[in-house]
Short mmCIF file of C-alpha atoms in Angstrom, two decimals:
data_model
loop_
_atom_site.label_atom_id
_atom_site.label_comp_id
_atom_site.label_asym_id
_atom_site.label_seq_id
_atom_site.Cartn_x
_atom_site.Cartn_y
_atom_site.Cartn_z
CA SER A 1 24.28 201.24 7.36
CA GLN A 2 20.75 201.30 8.72
CA GLN A 3 18.74 204.46 8.48
CA GLY A 4 15.73 203.57 10.53
CA GLU A 5 15.21 202.45 14.07
CA GLU A 6 11.97 200.73 14.95
CA ASP A 7 10.36 200.87 18.30
CA PRO A 8 9.47 198.62 19.99
CA GLN A 9 11.75 195.76 18.97
CA ALA A 10 9.07 193.29 19.95
CA LEU A 11 5.37 193.66 20.62
CA SER A 12 2.87 191.10 21.88
CA ILE A 13 -0.85 191.84 21.86
CA GLN A 14 -4.19 190.07 21.96
CA GLU A 15 -6.23 189.53 18.85
CA GLY A 16 -8.54 192.46 18.25
CA GLU A 17 -6.24 195.03 19.84
CA ASN A 18 -4.45 197.71 17.87
CA ALA A 19 -0.70 197.51 17.25
CA THR A 20 1.44 200.60 16.86
CA MET A 21 5.00 200.50 15.65
CA ASN A 22 7.26 203.49 15.30
CA CYS A 23 10.19 204.21 13.07
CA SER A 24 12.75 206.99 13.33
CA TYR A 25 15.30 207.91 10.70
CA LYS A 26 18.29 210.15 10.45
CA THR A 27 18.39 212.03 7.14
CA SER A 28 15.91 213.72 4.86
CA ILE A 29 14.00 211.30 2.74
CA ASN A 30 12.03 211.10 -0.48
CA ASN A 31 9.66 208.46 0.84
CA LEU A 32 9.25 205.86 3.58
CA GLN A 33 7.85 202.41 3.11
CA TRP A 34 6.63 199.69 5.42
CA TYR A 35 7.12 196.00 4.79
CA ARG A 36 5.99 192.81 6.48
CA GLN A 37 8.00 189.64 6.67
CA ASN A 38 6.70 186.35 7.92
CA SER A 39 9.27 184.13 9.57
CA GLY A 40 11.71 182.76 7.02
CA ARG A 41 9.84 184.30 4.10
CA GLY A 42 10.26 187.19 1.70
CA LEU A 43 9.10 190.75 2.10
CA VAL A 44 5.60 192.01 1.46
CA HIS A 45 5.21 195.65 0.58
CA LEU A 46 2.52 197.28 2.71
CA ILE A 47 2.45 200.98 2.07
CA LEU A 48 4.52 203.87 0.75
CA ILE A 49 4.25 207.40 2.07
CA ARG A 50 5.95 210.30 0.38
CA SER A 51 7.76 213.07 2.20
CA ASN A 52 5.01 215.56 1.36
CA GLU A 53 2.31 213.31 2.79
CA ARG A 54 1.34 213.14 6.46
CA GLU A 55 -0.99 210.18 6.62
CA LYS A 56 -2.01 207.25 4.50
CA HIS A 57 -4.49 204.43 4.90
CA SER A 58 -4.76 200.99 3.41
CA GLY A 59 -7.38 198.69 4.83
CA ARG A 60 -6.57 198.15 8.51
CA LEU A 61 -3.25 199.94 8.14
CA ARG A 62 -2.64 203.58 8.94
CA VAL A 63 0.73 205.18 8.42
CA THR A 64 1.76 208.62 9.56
CA LEU A 65 4.88 210.57 8.70
CA ASP A 66 6.32 213.51 10.61
CA THR A 67 9.29 214.83 8.65
CA SER A 68 10.05 217.47 11.30
CA LYS A 69 10.65 214.69 13.82
CA LYS A 70 11.98 212.27 11.23
CA SER A 71 9.57 209.60 12.37
CA SER A 72 6.78 207.43 11.11
CA SER A 73 4.26 205.14 12.73
CA LEU A 74 2.38 202.11 11.50
CA LEU A 75 -0.93 201.32 13.12
CA ILE A 76 -2.66 198.00 12.56
CA THR A 77 -6.20 198.11 13.80
CA ALA A 78 -8.24 195.11 15.00
CA SER A 79 -5.23 192.83 14.79
CA ARG A 80 -5.50 189.19 13.80
CA ALA A 81 -3.30 186.21 14.49
CA ALA A 82 -2.32 186.30 10.82
CA ASP A 83 -0.72 189.70 11.40
CA THR A 84 2.03 188.00 13.39
CA ALA A 85 5.21 188.90 11.54
CA SER A 86 8.17 191.25 11.55
CA TYR A 87 7.52 194.75 10.30
CA PHE A 88 10.22 196.93 8.82
CA CYS A 89 10.32 200.53 7.77
CA ALA A 90 12.57 201.42 4.88
CA THR A 91 13.57 204.82 3.63
CA LEU A 92 14.55 206.14 0.26
CA VAL A 93 16.82 209.12 0.69
CA TYR A 94 16.40 210.45 -2.83
CA ALA A 95 14.83 209.03 -5.89
CA PRO A 96 14.91 207.30 -8.06
CA GLY A 97 18.15 206.33 -9.73
CA ASN A 98 20.23 203.70 -8.08
CA THR A 99 19.74 204.68 -4.47
CA PRO A 100 18.60 201.71 -2.40
CA LEU A 101 15.99 201.35 0.26
CA VAL A 102 17.61 201.30 3.68
CA PHE A 103 15.89 199.21 6.30
CA GLY A 104 15.33 199.73 9.98
CA LYS A 105 15.86 197.00 12.53
CA GLY A 106 12.25 195.92 12.58
CA THR A 107 9.52 195.17 15.09
CA ARG A 108 8.50 191.57 15.77
CA LEU A 109 4.76 191.52 16.31
CA SER A 110 3.01 188.60 17.94
CA VAL A 111 -0.78 188.56 17.93
CA ILE A 112 -2.19 186.04 20.35
CA ALA A 113 -5.51 184.44 19.51
CA GLY B 1 2.57 193.83 -10.43
CA ALA B 2 6.26 193.51 -11.01
CA VAL B 3 7.74 190.12 -10.14
CA VAL B 4 11.25 189.27 -9.11
CA SER B 5 12.33 185.66 -8.87
CA GLN B 6 15.31 184.09 -7.18
CA HIS B 7 16.88 180.72 -7.70
CA PRO B 8 17.54 178.60 -5.81
CA SER B 9 15.22 179.23 -2.87
CA ARG B 10 17.38 177.08 -0.62
CA VAL B 11 20.92 175.79 -0.97
CA ILE B 12 23.19 173.83 1.28
CA CYS B 13 26.85 173.71 0.40
CA LYS B 14 30.08 172.58 1.95
CA SER B 15 32.63 174.99 3.34
CA GLY B 16 35.07 176.12 0.68
CA THR B 17 32.73 175.73 -2.28
CA SER B 18 31.10 178.51 -4.29
CA VAL B 19 27.41 179.13 -4.71
CA LYS B 20 25.64 181.17 -7.36
CA ILE B 21 22.29 182.82 -6.73
CA GLU B 22 20.23 184.16 -9.62
CA CYS B 23 17.85 187.07 -9.51
CA ARG B 24 15.50 187.77 -12.38
CA SER B 25 12.99 190.50 -13.09
CA LEU B 26 10.20 188.70 -14.91
CA ASP B 27 8.07 191.45 -16.38
CA PHE B 28 10.15 194.57 -16.36
CA GLN B 29 13.65 195.74 -17.12
CA ALA B 30 15.69 196.25 -14.00
CA THR B 31 18.23 198.97 -14.59
CA THR B 32 19.32 198.65 -10.99
CA MET B 33 19.45 195.62 -8.74
CA PHE B 34 20.28 195.45 -5.07
CA TRP B 35 21.52 192.56 -2.96
CA TYR B 36 20.69 192.34 0.72
CA ARG B 37 21.69 189.89 3.41
CA GLN B 38 19.60 189.05 6.45
CA PHE B 39 20.84 187.12 9.46
CA PRO B 40 18.30 185.41 11.75
CA LYS B 41 16.12 187.81 13.68
CA GLN B 42 17.89 190.79 12.13
CA SER B 43 17.05 193.29 9.47
CA LEU B 44 18.09 193.45 5.86
CA MET B 45 21.54 194.85 5.30
CA LEU B 46 22.46 196.17 1.89
CA MET B 47 25.43 194.39 0.41
CA ALA B 48 25.77 195.98 -3.01
CA THR B 49 24.09 197.91 -5.78
CA SER B 50 24.52 196.92 -9.37
CA ASN B 51 23.64 198.68 -12.58
CA GLU B 52 23.30 196.76 -15.80
CA GLY B 53 26.57 196.58 -17.65
CA SER B 54 28.71 198.17 -14.98
CA LYS B 55 30.57 197.08 -11.88
CA ALA B 56 28.67 196.73 -8.64
CA THR B 57 29.07 199.19 -5.82
CA TYR B 58 29.69 197.40 -2.54
CA GLU B 59 28.79 198.60 0.92
CA GLN B 60 31.50 199.10 3.46
CA GLY B 61 32.61 195.83 4.97
CA VAL B 62 31.39 193.66 2.09
CA GLU B 63 34.23 191.94 0.28
CA LYS B 64 33.83 192.31 -3.45
CA ASP B 65 36.15 189.41 -4.17
CA LYS B 66 34.07 187.13 -2.00
CA PHE B 67 30.64 188.23 -3.16
CA LEU B 68 30.84 188.46 -6.93
CA ILE B 69 27.96 190.29 -8.57
CA ASN B 70 27.23 190.22 -12.26
CA HIS B 71 24.42 192.26 -13.78
CA ALA B 72 24.89 191.23 -17.36
CA SER B 73 21.41 191.98 -18.63
CA LEU B 74 18.39 194.10 -17.75
CA THR B 75 16.60 191.08 -16.33
CA LEU B 76 19.32 189.07 -14.61
CA SER B 77 21.76 189.62 -11.81
CA THR B 78 23.80 186.93 -10.12
CA LEU B 79 25.49 186.82 -6.75
CA THR B 80 28.26 184.27 -6.32
CA VAL B 81 29.47 183.52 -2.82
CA THR B 82 32.99 182.27 -3.32
CA SER B 83 34.79 179.94 -0.92
CA ALA B 84 31.77 179.93 1.36
CA HIS B 85 32.20 179.56 5.10
CA PRO B 86 29.62 178.80 7.80
CA GLU B 87 29.47 182.49 8.74
CA ASP B 88 28.17 183.20 5.23
CA SER B 89 25.03 181.23 6.07
CA SER B 90 22.23 183.74 5.72
CA PHE B 91 19.11 184.74 3.84
CA TYR B 92 20.06 186.58 0.65
CA ILE B 93 17.42 188.81 -0.92
CA CYS B 94 17.67 190.59 -4.22
CA SER B 95 15.66 193.59 -5.24
CA ALA B 96 15.12 195.31 -8.54
CA ARG B 97 14.02 198.73 -9.64
CA ASP B 98 12.55 199.63 -12.98
CA GLY B 99 14.55 202.66 -14.00
CA ARG B 100 11.97 203.90 -16.46
CA GLY B 101 9.11 206.07 -15.40
CA SER B 102 8.74 207.56 -11.95
CA SER B 103 8.21 204.45 -9.88
CA TYR B 104 9.98 204.58 -6.55
CA GLU B 105 9.27 201.00 -5.69
CA GLN B 106 11.85 198.33 -5.35
CA TYR B 107 10.53 194.87 -6.04
CA PHE B 108 11.89 192.13 -3.88
CA GLY B 109 12.63 188.54 -4.65
CA PRO B 110 11.52 185.77 -2.29
CA GLY B 111 15.02 185.24 -0.97
CA THR B 112 17.57 182.43 -0.97
CA ARG B 113 18.48 180.65 2.21
CA LEU B 114 22.13 179.63 2.15
CA THR B 115 23.46 177.13 4.65
CA VAL B 116 27.17 176.41 4.64
CA THR B 117 28.18 173.25 6.49
#
């Protein structure tokens, strides 16, 4: 079953604008991760944020985590056409062992040049 | 970084035949491997979790007799789709976790696109 729900399902913006995607989940987690997937391709790991962290940055990416609301957001600043992809959040309920990452439904981002 | 490979990357088979997909961890020992399935424009859905040397644990709704998983070594897991049907056409992605240390990351393979005609 899916743990996360992304919002919006699809997002279309102009190049240079910021893109914000949200993810909500249902149970307590150990960490939350964001992935990118270009059409028909494999997953690219973007960033991992642990349950005791509130914000994390990586280049043009900024991820926040609010465990009280069971939600996370991914912000891509100064978007580029190459950022066009699907973005998924994935949660790890407890770690590590053999518990899998559970994926949300994803947000399809289109960046128009 | 850790690398997971899958073979084949694409396969087309006829309805009723079986297809085997291999997943290998190239530079680490994967104590646990996961198999996901992704239909077009949808998310990844976990099919099963396998630990080296033991039987796989399947998610609800996934037929274990249809999707045979073998995790015979710490670097190889195979998924066999038996008696494939067109509705089994999908993108199959394996993932591996290094059970040593404190890494929480799962490393994903590039996926295998299965088309059943």
